[in-house]
Amino acid sequence: MNNAALLKRYRLKPHLPRHVAIIMDGNGRWAKKRRLPRIAGHRAGAHSIREIVRLSGELGIEALTLYAFSTENWKRPKTEVGLLMQLLKQYLRSEVEELLRNNVQLRTIGNTEDLPAEIQRELEKAIHATAHCAGLRLVLALSYSGRADLARAAREIAKEAKAGKLDPADITEKTIAQALSTADFPEVDLLIRTSGEFRVSNFLLWELAYSEFHITKTLWPDFRTPHFIRALRDFQGRQRRFGGVESIVGSVMSWAR
Ligand code: IPE
Ligand code: IPE
Ligand code: MG
């Protein structure tokens, strides 16, 4: 349910994106500008996460997927990866209460089995503790790669076919969408990327087929309520055609699943 008073306060129309995905980029540059170590940027970025998660829940957005760590990010210096993992652990430990207060259900996508065992345990705890929450679904993309997810889905589908449970002739877009790690969530209506980079960096390759893109120069640690509202207003001003001719407002695409 949308929060009518909040919509009014932020001068938003009622049709919000059902699912927003964010490439949270620019933490390192934020720190560099301040002559701080990169990890200070990641730490500051956690405050943006807290604010955007709470606001998304209050507004009535159904799902928020945050690109927190890509499979390619394992290539970063060991010290940065280690510190990022520590920060993730701290976030999970300190945020469960806040997630529960805001009725937020935590989920993940990505190769979480690649994460350190203690992070996996913290994740499981937080996912379990918030499983009953019926508000916003917060999806953390961790050790995520869009191509790897598609490859995994292909392997799963091939196994079904080999076992004689599925006729290859019956494989449709829906079969693939349902085998992806995002199968439980609505279509991604809006993709936001901070720090001004015009690329998708292996994020949600299948799911972004008809998403609206909002790219801002704002660095992730500076991205707070006014920036998110601006992105939502930008989305609300778009004409979504989905290849057709009529203007379709908001999230009405239903062909993929
Ligand atoms: C995004 O910020 C956070 C992660 C990828 C984990 P970056 O660390 O990529 O920041 P920049 O792009 O170097 O500024
Ligand atoms: C994308 O940011 C990944 C995350 C935000 C987690 P990167 O900083 O890793 O992407 P590139 O290197 O600019 O493509
Ligand atoms: Mg970056």
CSV table of C-alpha atoms and ligand atoms in Angstrom, one decimal:
chain,number,residue,atom,x,y,z
A,1,MET,CA,0.0,0.0,0.0
A,2,ASN,CA,1.3,3.4,-0.9
A,3,ASN,CA,1.6,5.9,1.9
A,4,ALA,CA,-0.7,8.8,0.7
A,5,ALA,CA,0.6,11.4,3.1
A,6,LEU,CA,4.2,10.7,2.2
A,7,LEU,CA,3.4,10.9,-1.5
A,8,LYS,CA,1.9,14.2,-1.0
A,9,ARG,CA,4.8,15.5,1.1
A,10,TYR,CA,7.2,14.5,-1.7
A,11,ARG,CA,5.0,15.6,-4.5
A,12,LEU,CA,4.9,12.1,-6.0
A,13,LYS,CA,2.1,10.6,-8.0
A,14,PRO,CA,0.5,7.3,-6.8
A,15,HIS,CA,2.2,5.0,-9.4
A,16,LEU,CA,5.5,4.1,-7.8
A,17,PRO,CA,7.9,1.6,-9.2
A,18,ARG,CA,7.1,-1.8,-7.7
A,19,HIS,CA,10.7,-2.8,-7.8
A,20,VAL,CA,13.7,-0.5,-7.7
A,21,ALA,CA,17.3,-1.7,-8.2
A,22,ILE,CA,20.3,0.3,-7.4
A,23,ILE,CA,24.0,0.1,-8.4
A,24,MET,CA,25.5,1.8,-5.4
A,25,ASP,CA,28.6,3.2,-6.9
A,26,GLY,CA,31.1,5.9,-6.0
A,27,ASN,CA,32.1,5.0,-2.4
A,28,GLY,CA,35.8,5.1,-3.3
A,29,ARG,CA,35.6,8.4,-5.0
A,30,TRP,CA,33.7,9.9,-2.1
A,31,ALA,CA,36.5,8.9,0.2
A,32,LYS,CA,39.2,10.0,-2.2
A,33,LYS,CA,37.7,13.5,-2.4
A,34,ARG,CA,38.1,13.7,1.4
A,35,ARG,CA,41.6,12.1,1.5
A,36,LEU,CA,40.1,9.2,3.4
A,37,PRO,CA,40.7,5.5,2.9
A,38,ARG,CA,38.3,3.8,0.5
A,39,ILE,CA,36.6,1.9,3.4
A,40,ALA,CA,35.5,5.2,4.9
A,41,GLY,CA,33.4,5.6,1.7
A,42,HIS,CA,31.9,2.2,2.1
A,43,ARG,CA,31.1,2.9,5.7
A,44,ALA,CA,29.4,6.2,4.8
A,45,GLY,CA,27.5,4.3,2.1
A,46,ALA,CA,25.9,2.1,4.7
A,47,HIS,CA,24.1,5.2,6.1
A,48,SER,CA,22.6,5.8,2.6
A,49,ILE,CA,21.5,2.2,2.6
A,50,ARG,CA,19.7,2.7,5.9
A,51,GLU,CA,17.9,5.8,4.8
A,52,ILE,CA,16.9,4.5,1.3
A,53,VAL,CA,15.6,1.2,2.8
A,54,ARG,CA,13.5,2.9,5.4
A,55,LEU,CA,12.1,5.4,2.9
A,56,SER,CA,11.3,2.7,0.3
A,57,GLY,CA,9.4,0.8,2.9
A,58,GLU,CA,7.5,3.8,4.1
A,59,LEU,CA,6.5,4.7,0.5
A,60,GLY,CA,5.2,1.3,-0.2
A,61,ILE,CA,7.7,0.1,-2.8
A,62,GLU,CA,7.6,-3.7,-2.9
A,63,ALA,CA,11.2,-4.7,-3.6
A,64,LEU,CA,14.5,-2.9,-3.5
A,65,THR,CA,17.5,-4.7,-4.9
A,66,LEU,CA,20.9,-3.3,-3.9
A,67,TYR,CA,24.1,-4.3,-5.8
A,68,ALA,CA,26.4,-4.6,-2.8
A,69,PHE,CA,29.2,-6.8,-4.1
A,70,SER,CA,29.7,-8.2,-7.6
A,71,THR,CA,31.6,-11.4,-8.5
A,72,GLU,CA,34.1,-9.1,-10.2
A,73,ASN,CA,34.6,-7.2,-6.9
A,74,TRP,CA,36.6,-10.3,-5.6
A,75,LYS,CA,39.4,-8.9,-7.8
A,76,ARG,CA,39.9,-5.9,-5.5
A,77,PRO,CA,42.8,-5.9,-3.0
A,78,LYS,CA,42.5,-8.4,-0.3
A,79,THR,CA,42.4,-5.7,2.4
A,80,GLU,CA,39.5,-3.9,0.8
A,81,VAL,CA,37.5,-7.1,0.3
A,82,GLY,CA,38.2,-8.1,3.9
A,83,LEU,CA,37.1,-4.7,5.2
A,84,LEU,CA,33.9,-4.8,3.0
A,85,MET,CA,33.1,-8.3,4.5
A,86,GLN,CA,33.6,-6.9,8.0
A,87,LEU,CA,31.3,-4.0,7.2
A,88,LEU,CA,28.7,-6.4,5.8
A,89,LYS,CA,28.8,-8.4,9.0
A,90,GLN,CA,28.4,-5.2,11.1
A,91,TYR,CA,25.5,-4.1,8.9
A,92,LEU,CA,23.7,-7.4,9.3
A,93,ARG,CA,24.2,-7.5,13.0
A,94,SER,CA,23.2,-3.9,13.6
A,95,GLU,CA,20.3,-3.7,11.2
A,96,VAL,CA,18.1,-6.6,12.0
A,97,GLU,CA,16.3,-4.6,14.7
A,98,GLU,CA,15.8,-1.7,12.3
A,99,LEU,CA,14.5,-4.1,9.5
A,100,LEU,CA,12.1,-5.7,11.9
A,101,ARG,CA,10.8,-2.3,13.1
A,102,ASN,CA,10.2,-1.3,9.5
A,103,ASN,CA,8.7,-4.7,8.5
A,104,VAL,CA,11.4,-5.3,5.9
A,105,GLN,CA,12.1,-8.8,4.7
A,106,LEU,CA,15.7,-9.5,3.9
A,107,ARG,CA,16.6,-11.6,0.9
A,108,THR,CA,19.7,-12.2,-1.2
A,109,ILE,CA,20.7,-13.0,-4.8
A,110,GLY,CA,24.2,-14.1,-5.9
A,111,ASN,CA,26.7,-16.7,-5.0
A,112,THR,CA,26.4,-16.3,-1.3
A,113,GLU,CA,28.2,-19.6,-0.8
A,114,ASP,CA,31.4,-17.7,-1.9
A,115,LEU,CA,31.1,-15.4,1.2
A,116,PRO,CA,33.1,-16.2,4.4
A,117,ALA,CA,31.3,-18.7,6.5
A,118,GLU,CA,30.6,-16.3,9.3
A,119,ILE,CA,28.9,-13.9,6.9
A,120,GLN,CA,26.8,-16.7,5.6
A,121,ARG,CA,25.7,-17.5,9.1
A,122,GLU,CA,24.8,-13.8,9.8
A,123,LEU,CA,22.9,-13.7,6.6
A,124,GLU,CA,21.0,-16.8,7.4
A,125,LYS,CA,20.1,-15.4,10.8
A,126,ALA,CA,18.9,-12.1,9.4
A,127,ILE,CA,16.9,-13.8,6.7
A,128,HIS,CA,15.3,-16.1,9.2
A,129,ALA,CA,14.5,-13.3,11.6
A,130,THR,CA,12.8,-11.2,9.0
A,131,ALA,CA,11.1,-14.0,7.0
A,132,HIS,CA,7.7,-13.0,8.5
A,133,CYS,CA,8.0,-9.3,7.5
A,134,ALA,CA,5.4,-8.4,4.9
A,135,GLY,CA,6.6,-4.9,4.0
A,136,LEU,CA,9.5,-4.1,1.7
A,137,ARG,CA,11.6,-6.9,0.4
A,138,LEU,CA,15.2,-5.8,0.6
A,139,VAL,CA,17.3,-7.9,-1.8
A,140,LEU,CA,21.1,-7.7,-1.3
A,141,ALA,CA,23.0,-8.8,-4.4
A,142,LEU,CA,26.1,-10.4,-2.9
A,143,SER,CA,28.8,-12.0,-5.0
A,144,TYR,CA,26.3,-11.4,-7.8
A,145,SER,CA,26.8,-11.6,-11.6
A,146,GLY,CA,24.0,-11.4,-14.1
A,147,ARG,CA,25.7,-13.7,-16.5
A,148,ALA,CA,26.5,-16.3,-13.8
A,149,ASP,CA,22.8,-16.2,-12.7
A,150,LEU,CA,21.8,-16.9,-16.3
A,151,ALA,CA,24.3,-19.7,-16.6
A,152,ARG,CA,23.0,-21.2,-13.4
A,153,ALA,CA,19.4,-21.0,-14.6
A,154,ALA,CA,20.5,-22.7,-17.9
A,155,ARG,CA,22.1,-25.5,-16.0
A,156,GLU,CA,19.0,-26.0,-13.9
A,157,ILE,CA,16.7,-26.0,-16.9
A,158,ALA,CA,19.0,-28.5,-18.7
A,159,LYS,CA,19.0,-30.8,-15.8
A,160,GLU,CA,15.2,-30.8,-15.8
A,161,ALA,CA,15.2,-31.6,-19.5
A,162,LYS,CA,17.8,-34.3,-19.1
A,163,ALA,CA,15.7,-35.9,-16.4
A,164,GLY,CA,12.7,-36.0,-18.8
A,165,LYS,CA,10.7,-33.5,-16.7
A,166,LEU,CA,10.8,-30.8,-19.3
A,167,ASP,CA,10.5,-30.8,-23.1
A,168,PRO,CA,13.1,-28.3,-24.6
A,169,ALA,CA,10.3,-27.2,-27.0
A,170,ASP,CA,8.4,-25.9,-23.9
A,171,ILE,CA,11.2,-23.6,-22.7
A,172,THR,CA,9.8,-20.1,-22.8
A,173,GLU,CA,10.9,-16.7,-21.4
A,174,LYS,CA,8.8,-17.6,-18.4
A,175,THR,CA,10.8,-20.8,-17.8
A,176,ILE,CA,14.0,-18.7,-17.7
A,177,ALA,CA,12.6,-15.9,-15.6
A,178,GLN,CA,11.4,-18.5,-13.1
A,179,ALA,CA,14.8,-20.2,-12.9
A,180,LEU,CA,16.6,-16.9,-12.1
A,181,SER,CA,17.4,-15.8,-8.6
A,182,THR,CA,15.0,-12.9,-8.9
A,183,ALA,CA,12.0,-15.1,-9.7
A,184,ASP,CA,10.1,-14.2,-6.6
A,185,PHE,CA,10.2,-10.4,-7.2
A,186,PRO,CA,8.2,-8.1,-9.5
A,187,GLU,CA,9.7,-6.8,-12.7
A,188,VAL,CA,12.5,-4.2,-12.1
A,189,ASP,CA,10.7,-0.9,-13.0
A,190,LEU,CA,13.6,1.4,-12.2
A,191,LEU,CA,17.3,1.1,-12.2
A,192,ILE,CA,19.4,3.8,-10.4
A,193,ARG,CA,23.1,4.1,-10.8
A,194,THR,CA,25.0,6.6,-8.7
A,195,SER,CA,28.4,8.2,-9.5
A,196,GLY,CA,27.6,8.9,-13.2
A,197,GLU,CA,28.8,5.7,-14.8
A,198,PHE,CA,26.7,4.6,-17.9
A,199,ARG,CA,27.1,0.9,-17.6
A,200,VAL,CA,25.3,-2.0,-16.0
A,201,SER,CA,28.4,-3.8,-14.7
A,202,ASN,CA,26.9,-7.3,-15.0
A,203,PHE,CA,23.8,-6.5,-12.9
A,204,LEU,CA,20.4,-8.0,-13.6
A,205,LEU,CA,21.1,-8.5,-17.3
A,206,TRP,CA,17.8,-10.3,-18.1
A,207,GLU,CA,15.7,-8.3,-15.6
A,208,LEU,CA,16.6,-4.9,-17.0
A,209,ALA,CA,15.0,-5.6,-20.4
A,210,TYR,CA,12.4,-2.8,-20.0
A,211,SER,CA,13.5,-1.0,-16.8
A,212,GLU,CA,13.7,2.8,-16.8
A,213,PHE,CA,17.3,4.0,-16.1
A,214,HIS,CA,18.1,6.9,-13.8
A,215,ILE,CA,21.8,7.8,-13.7
A,216,THR,CA,23.0,10.5,-11.3
A,217,LYS,CA,26.4,11.9,-10.7
A,218,THR,CA,25.8,11.9,-7.0
A,219,LEU,CA,28.2,9.5,-5.2
A,220,TRP,CA,26.5,6.7,-3.2
A,221,PRO,CA,27.4,8.0,0.2
A,222,ASP,CA,25.8,11.4,-0.7
A,223,PHE,CA,22.6,9.7,-2.1
A,224,ARG,CA,19.9,10.4,0.4
A,225,THR,CA,16.1,11.1,0.5
A,226,PRO,CA,16.0,14.1,-1.9
A,227,HIS,CA,18.0,12.1,-4.5
A,228,PHE,CA,15.8,9.1,-4.3
A,229,ILE,CA,12.7,11.2,-4.5
A,230,ARG,CA,14.2,12.9,-7.6
A,231,ALA,CA,14.7,9.5,-9.2
A,232,LEU,CA,11.1,8.5,-8.4
A,233,ARG,CA,9.8,11.7,-10.0
A,234,ASP,CA,12.0,11.1,-13.0
A,235,PHE,CA,10.5,7.6,-13.3
A,236,GLN,CA,7.0,9.0,-13.0
A,237,GLY,CA,7.6,11.4,-15.8
A,238,ARG,CA,8.6,8.6,-18.2
A,239,GLN,CA,6.4,7.2,-21.0
A,240,ARG,CA,6.8,3.5,-20.9
A,241,ARG,CA,5.9,1.9,-24.2
A,242,PHE,CA,7.3,-1.6,-24.0
A,243,GLY,CA,7.8,-1.6,-27.7
A,244,GLY,CA,4.2,-0.5,-28.4
A,245,VAL,CA,2.8,2.9,-29.3
A,246,GLU,CA,0.6,3.8,-26.4
A,247,SER,CA,2.1,5.5,-23.4
A,248,ILE,CA,2.0,3.1,-20.4
A,249,VAL,CA,2.4,4.7,-17.0
A,250,GLY,CA,4.1,2.9,-14.1
A,251,SER,CA,4.7,-0.8,-13.7
A,252,VAL,CA,2.2,-2.8,-15.8
A,253,MET,CA,4.5,-5.1,-17.7
A,254,SER,CA,3.5,-8.7,-17.2
A,255,TRP,CA,4.8,-10.6,-20.2
A,256,ALA,CA,7.9,-12.1,-18.6
A,257,ARG,CA,6.3,-14.1,-15.8
B,1,IPE,C1,30.8,0.9,-4.9
B,1,IPE,O1,31.8,1.9,-4.7
B,1,IPE,C2,30.8,-0.2,-3.8
B,1,IPE,C3,31.3,-1.5,-4.2
B,1,IPE,C4,31.6,-1.8,-5.4
B,1,IPE,C5,31.5,-2.5,-3.2
B,1,IPE,P1,33.2,1.7,-5.3
B,1,IPE,O2,34.1,1.1,-4.3
B,1,IPE,O3,33.1,1.0,-6.6
B,1,IPE,O4,33.6,3.2,-5.5
B,1,IPE,P2,34.4,3.9,-6.8
B,1,IPE,O5,33.7,3.4,-8.0
B,1,IPE,O6,35.8,3.3,-6.7
B,1,IPE,O7,34.3,5.3,-6.5
B,2,IPE,C1,29.3,-2.2,-9.6
B,2,IPE,O1,30.3,-1.2,-9.2
B,2,IPE,C2,29.2,-3.2,-8.4
B,2,IPE,C3,28.6,-2.7,-7.2
B,2,IPE,C4,28.1,-1.5,-7.0
B,2,IPE,C5,28.6,-3.6,-6.1
B,2,IPE,P1,31.8,-1.4,-9.7
B,2,IPE,O2,32.5,-0.1,-9.2
B,2,IPE,O3,32.4,-2.7,-9.2
B,2,IPE,O4,31.7,-1.4,-11.3
B,2,IPE,P2,32.6,-0.9,-12.4
B,2,IPE,O5,34.0,-1.5,-12.1
B,2,IPE,O6,32.6,0.6,-12.3
B,2,IPE,O7,32.0,-1.4,-13.7
B,3,MG,MG,32.9,1.7,-8.5
